[in-house]
PDB file of C-alpha atoms in Angstrom:
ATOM      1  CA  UNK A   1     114.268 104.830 118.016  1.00 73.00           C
ATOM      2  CA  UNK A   2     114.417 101.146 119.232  1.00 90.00           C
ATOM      3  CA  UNK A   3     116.575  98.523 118.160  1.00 89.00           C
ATOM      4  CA  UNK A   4     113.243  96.968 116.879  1.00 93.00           C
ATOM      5  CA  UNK A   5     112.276  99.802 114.986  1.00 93.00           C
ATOM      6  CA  UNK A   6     115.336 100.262 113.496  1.00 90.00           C
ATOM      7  CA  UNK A   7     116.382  97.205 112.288  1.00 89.00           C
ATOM      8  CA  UNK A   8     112.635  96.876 110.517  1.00 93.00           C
ATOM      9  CA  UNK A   9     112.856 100.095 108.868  1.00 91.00           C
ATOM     10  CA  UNK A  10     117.204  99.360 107.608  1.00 87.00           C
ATOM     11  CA  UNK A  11     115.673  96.285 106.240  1.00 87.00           C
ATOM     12  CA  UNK A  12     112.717  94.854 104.041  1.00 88.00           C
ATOM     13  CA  UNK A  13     112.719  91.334 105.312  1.00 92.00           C
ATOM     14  CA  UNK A  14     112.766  89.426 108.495  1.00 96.00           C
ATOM     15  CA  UNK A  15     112.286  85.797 109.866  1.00 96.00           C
ATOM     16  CA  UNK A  16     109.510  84.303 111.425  1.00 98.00           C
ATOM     17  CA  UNK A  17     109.306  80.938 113.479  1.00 97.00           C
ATOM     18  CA  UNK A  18     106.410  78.995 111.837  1.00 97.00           C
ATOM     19  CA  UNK A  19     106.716  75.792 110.923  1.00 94.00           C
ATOM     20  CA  UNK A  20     110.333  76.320 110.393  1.00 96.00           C
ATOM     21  CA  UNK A  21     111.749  79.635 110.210  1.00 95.00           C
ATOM     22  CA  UNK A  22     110.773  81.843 107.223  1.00 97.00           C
ATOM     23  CA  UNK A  23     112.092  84.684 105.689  1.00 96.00           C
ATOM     24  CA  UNK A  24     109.390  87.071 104.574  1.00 96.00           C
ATOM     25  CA  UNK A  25     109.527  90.887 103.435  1.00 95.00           C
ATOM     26  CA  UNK A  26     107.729  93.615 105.172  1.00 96.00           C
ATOM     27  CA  UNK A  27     107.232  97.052 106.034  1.00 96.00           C
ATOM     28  CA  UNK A  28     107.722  99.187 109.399  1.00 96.00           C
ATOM     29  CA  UNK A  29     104.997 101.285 109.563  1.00 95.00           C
ATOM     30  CA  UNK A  30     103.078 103.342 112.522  1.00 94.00           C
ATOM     31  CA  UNK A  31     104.756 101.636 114.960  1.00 95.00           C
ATOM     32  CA  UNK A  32     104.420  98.095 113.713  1.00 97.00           C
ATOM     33  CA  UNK A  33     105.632  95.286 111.002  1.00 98.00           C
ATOM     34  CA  UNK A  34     103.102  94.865 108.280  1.00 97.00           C
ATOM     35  CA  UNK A  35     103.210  92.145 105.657  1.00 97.00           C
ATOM     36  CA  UNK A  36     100.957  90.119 103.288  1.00 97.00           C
ATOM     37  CA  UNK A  37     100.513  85.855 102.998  1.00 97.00           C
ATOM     38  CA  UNK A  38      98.179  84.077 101.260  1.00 95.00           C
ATOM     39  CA  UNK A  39      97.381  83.648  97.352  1.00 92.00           C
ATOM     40  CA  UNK A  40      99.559  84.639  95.052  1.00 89.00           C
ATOM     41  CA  UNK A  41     101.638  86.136  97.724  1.00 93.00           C
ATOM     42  CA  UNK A  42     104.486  84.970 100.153  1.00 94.00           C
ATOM     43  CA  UNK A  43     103.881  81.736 102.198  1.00 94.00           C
ATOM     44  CA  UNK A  44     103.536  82.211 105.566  1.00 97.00           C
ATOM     45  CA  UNK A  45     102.109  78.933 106.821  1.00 96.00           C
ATOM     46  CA  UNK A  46     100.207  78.699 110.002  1.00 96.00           C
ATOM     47  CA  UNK A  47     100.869  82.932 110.634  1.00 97.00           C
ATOM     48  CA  UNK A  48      96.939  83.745 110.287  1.00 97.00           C
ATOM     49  CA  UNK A  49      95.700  82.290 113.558  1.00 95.00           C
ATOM     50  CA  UNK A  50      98.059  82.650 115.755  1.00 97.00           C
ATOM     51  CA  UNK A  51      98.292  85.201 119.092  1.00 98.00           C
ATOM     52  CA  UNK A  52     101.962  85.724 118.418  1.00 98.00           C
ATOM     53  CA  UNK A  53     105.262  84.226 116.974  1.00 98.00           C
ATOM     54  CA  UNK A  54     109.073  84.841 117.239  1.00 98.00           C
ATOM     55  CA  UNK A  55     110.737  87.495 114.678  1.00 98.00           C
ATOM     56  CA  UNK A  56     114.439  87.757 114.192  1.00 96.00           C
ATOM     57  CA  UNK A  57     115.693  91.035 112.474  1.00 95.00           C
ATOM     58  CA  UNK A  58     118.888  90.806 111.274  1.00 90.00           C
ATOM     59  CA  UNK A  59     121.807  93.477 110.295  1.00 81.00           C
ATOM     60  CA  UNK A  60     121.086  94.289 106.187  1.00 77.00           C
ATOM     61  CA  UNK A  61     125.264  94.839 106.622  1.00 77.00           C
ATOM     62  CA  UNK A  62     126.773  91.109 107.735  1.00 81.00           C
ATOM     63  CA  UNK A  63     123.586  89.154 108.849  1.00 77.00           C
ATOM     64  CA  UNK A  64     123.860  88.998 112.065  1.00 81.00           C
ATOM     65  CA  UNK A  65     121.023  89.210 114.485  1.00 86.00           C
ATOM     66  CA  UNK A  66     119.878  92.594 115.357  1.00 85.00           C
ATOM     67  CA  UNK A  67     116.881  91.167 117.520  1.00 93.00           C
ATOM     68  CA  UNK A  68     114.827  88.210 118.568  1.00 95.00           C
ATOM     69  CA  UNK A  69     111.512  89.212 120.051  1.00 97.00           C
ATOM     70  CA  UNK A  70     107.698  87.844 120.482  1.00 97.00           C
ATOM     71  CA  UNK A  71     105.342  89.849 118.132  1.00 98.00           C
ATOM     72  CA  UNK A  72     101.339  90.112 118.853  1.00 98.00           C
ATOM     73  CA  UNK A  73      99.714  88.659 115.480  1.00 98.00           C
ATOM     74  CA  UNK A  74      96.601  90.581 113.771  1.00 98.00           C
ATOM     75  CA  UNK A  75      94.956  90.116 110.648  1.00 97.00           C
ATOM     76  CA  UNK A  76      93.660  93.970 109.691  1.00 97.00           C
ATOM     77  CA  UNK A  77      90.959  95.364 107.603  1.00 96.00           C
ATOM     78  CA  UNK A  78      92.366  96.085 104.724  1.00 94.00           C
ATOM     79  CA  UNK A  79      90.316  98.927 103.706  1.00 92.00           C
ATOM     80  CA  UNK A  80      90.681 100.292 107.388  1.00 94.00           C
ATOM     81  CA  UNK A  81      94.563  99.869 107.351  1.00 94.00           C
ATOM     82  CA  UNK A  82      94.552 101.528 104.060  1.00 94.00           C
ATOM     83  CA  UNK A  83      98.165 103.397 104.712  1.00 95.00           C
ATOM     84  CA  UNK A  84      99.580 100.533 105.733  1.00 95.00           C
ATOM     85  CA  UNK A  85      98.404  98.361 102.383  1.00 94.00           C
ATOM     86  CA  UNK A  86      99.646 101.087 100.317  1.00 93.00           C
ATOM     87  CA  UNK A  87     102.873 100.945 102.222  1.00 94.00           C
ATOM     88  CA  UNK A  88     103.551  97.675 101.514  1.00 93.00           C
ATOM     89  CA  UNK A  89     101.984  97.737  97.637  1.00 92.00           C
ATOM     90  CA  UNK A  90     104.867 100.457  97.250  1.00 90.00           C
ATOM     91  CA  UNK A  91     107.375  98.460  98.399  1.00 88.00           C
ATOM     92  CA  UNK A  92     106.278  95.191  96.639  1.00 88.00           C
ATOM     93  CA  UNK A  93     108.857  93.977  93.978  1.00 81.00           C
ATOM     94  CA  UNK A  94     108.211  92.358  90.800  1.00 79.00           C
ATOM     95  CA  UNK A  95     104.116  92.492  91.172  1.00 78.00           C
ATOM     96  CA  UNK A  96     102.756  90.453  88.346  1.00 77.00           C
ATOM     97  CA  UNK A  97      99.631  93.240  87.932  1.00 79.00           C
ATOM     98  CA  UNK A  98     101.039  96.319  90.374  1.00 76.00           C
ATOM     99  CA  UNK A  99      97.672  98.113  89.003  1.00 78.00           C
ATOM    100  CA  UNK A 100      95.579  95.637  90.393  1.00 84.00           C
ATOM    101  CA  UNK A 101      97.902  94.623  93.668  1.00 87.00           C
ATOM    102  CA  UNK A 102      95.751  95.495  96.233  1.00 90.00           C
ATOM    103  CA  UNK A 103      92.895  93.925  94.769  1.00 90.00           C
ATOM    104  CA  UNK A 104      94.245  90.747  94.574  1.00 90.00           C
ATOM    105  CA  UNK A 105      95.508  91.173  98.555  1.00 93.00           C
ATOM    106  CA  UNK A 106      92.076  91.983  99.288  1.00 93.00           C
ATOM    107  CA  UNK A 107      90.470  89.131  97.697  1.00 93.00           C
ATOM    108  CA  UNK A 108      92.756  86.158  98.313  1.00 94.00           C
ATOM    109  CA  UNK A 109      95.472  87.549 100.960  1.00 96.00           C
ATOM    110  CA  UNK A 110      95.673  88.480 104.412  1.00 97.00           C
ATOM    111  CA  UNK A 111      97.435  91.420 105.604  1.00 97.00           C
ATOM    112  CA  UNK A 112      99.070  90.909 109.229  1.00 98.00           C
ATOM    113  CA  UNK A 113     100.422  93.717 111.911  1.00 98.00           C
ATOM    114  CA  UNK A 114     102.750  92.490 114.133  1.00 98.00           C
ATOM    115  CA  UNK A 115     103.053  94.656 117.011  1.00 97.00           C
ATOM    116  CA  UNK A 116     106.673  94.114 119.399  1.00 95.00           C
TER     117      UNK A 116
END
């Protein structure tokens, strides 16, 4: 297992060099990072677009870095990346409407893959 790999899987958020840096949570899955931006959803300014941007994984123990690296950036199909959605609707706290989750990602967010 890579450092990469492990460090996204030990923890459910990571930082990404946007605008600024951001934290955002995640999930590892199939070999890549998958999160969600856009509508009611985390902030991720200026992430849809872009060919690639920095991620930092850091230990979930002290907080130090784990891992800088350069990420490829790809907006999926949600209904083709349909383990990946559910992936991340399972691991998404505190969802206003968790019945209705995906819906809402499909109609107003973007789902990313960020492959190392």
């Amino acid at each position: 297992m890579s450092v990469i790999e492990e460090g996204a899987k030990k923890s459910g958020i990571l930082w990404l060099h946007l605008d600024r840096p951001r934290l955002a949570w995640h999930v590892w899955h199939e070999g890549a990072i998958y999160l969600v931006t856009g509508g009611e959803e985390q902030d991720l300014p200026g992430l849809v677009g872009r060919d690639s941007v920095r991620v930092t994984l850091r230990s979930k123990d002290n907080g130090a870095e784990l891992v800088s690296f350069d990420a490829r950036v790809e907006v999926v199909d949600q209904s083709a990346a349909a383990d990946a959605v559910a992936a991340l609707a399972k691991e998404r706290l505190n969802a206003r409407d968790a019945a209705r989750l995906t819906d809402r990602w499909s109609d107003k967010s973007a789902v990313v893959r960020l492959t190392p």
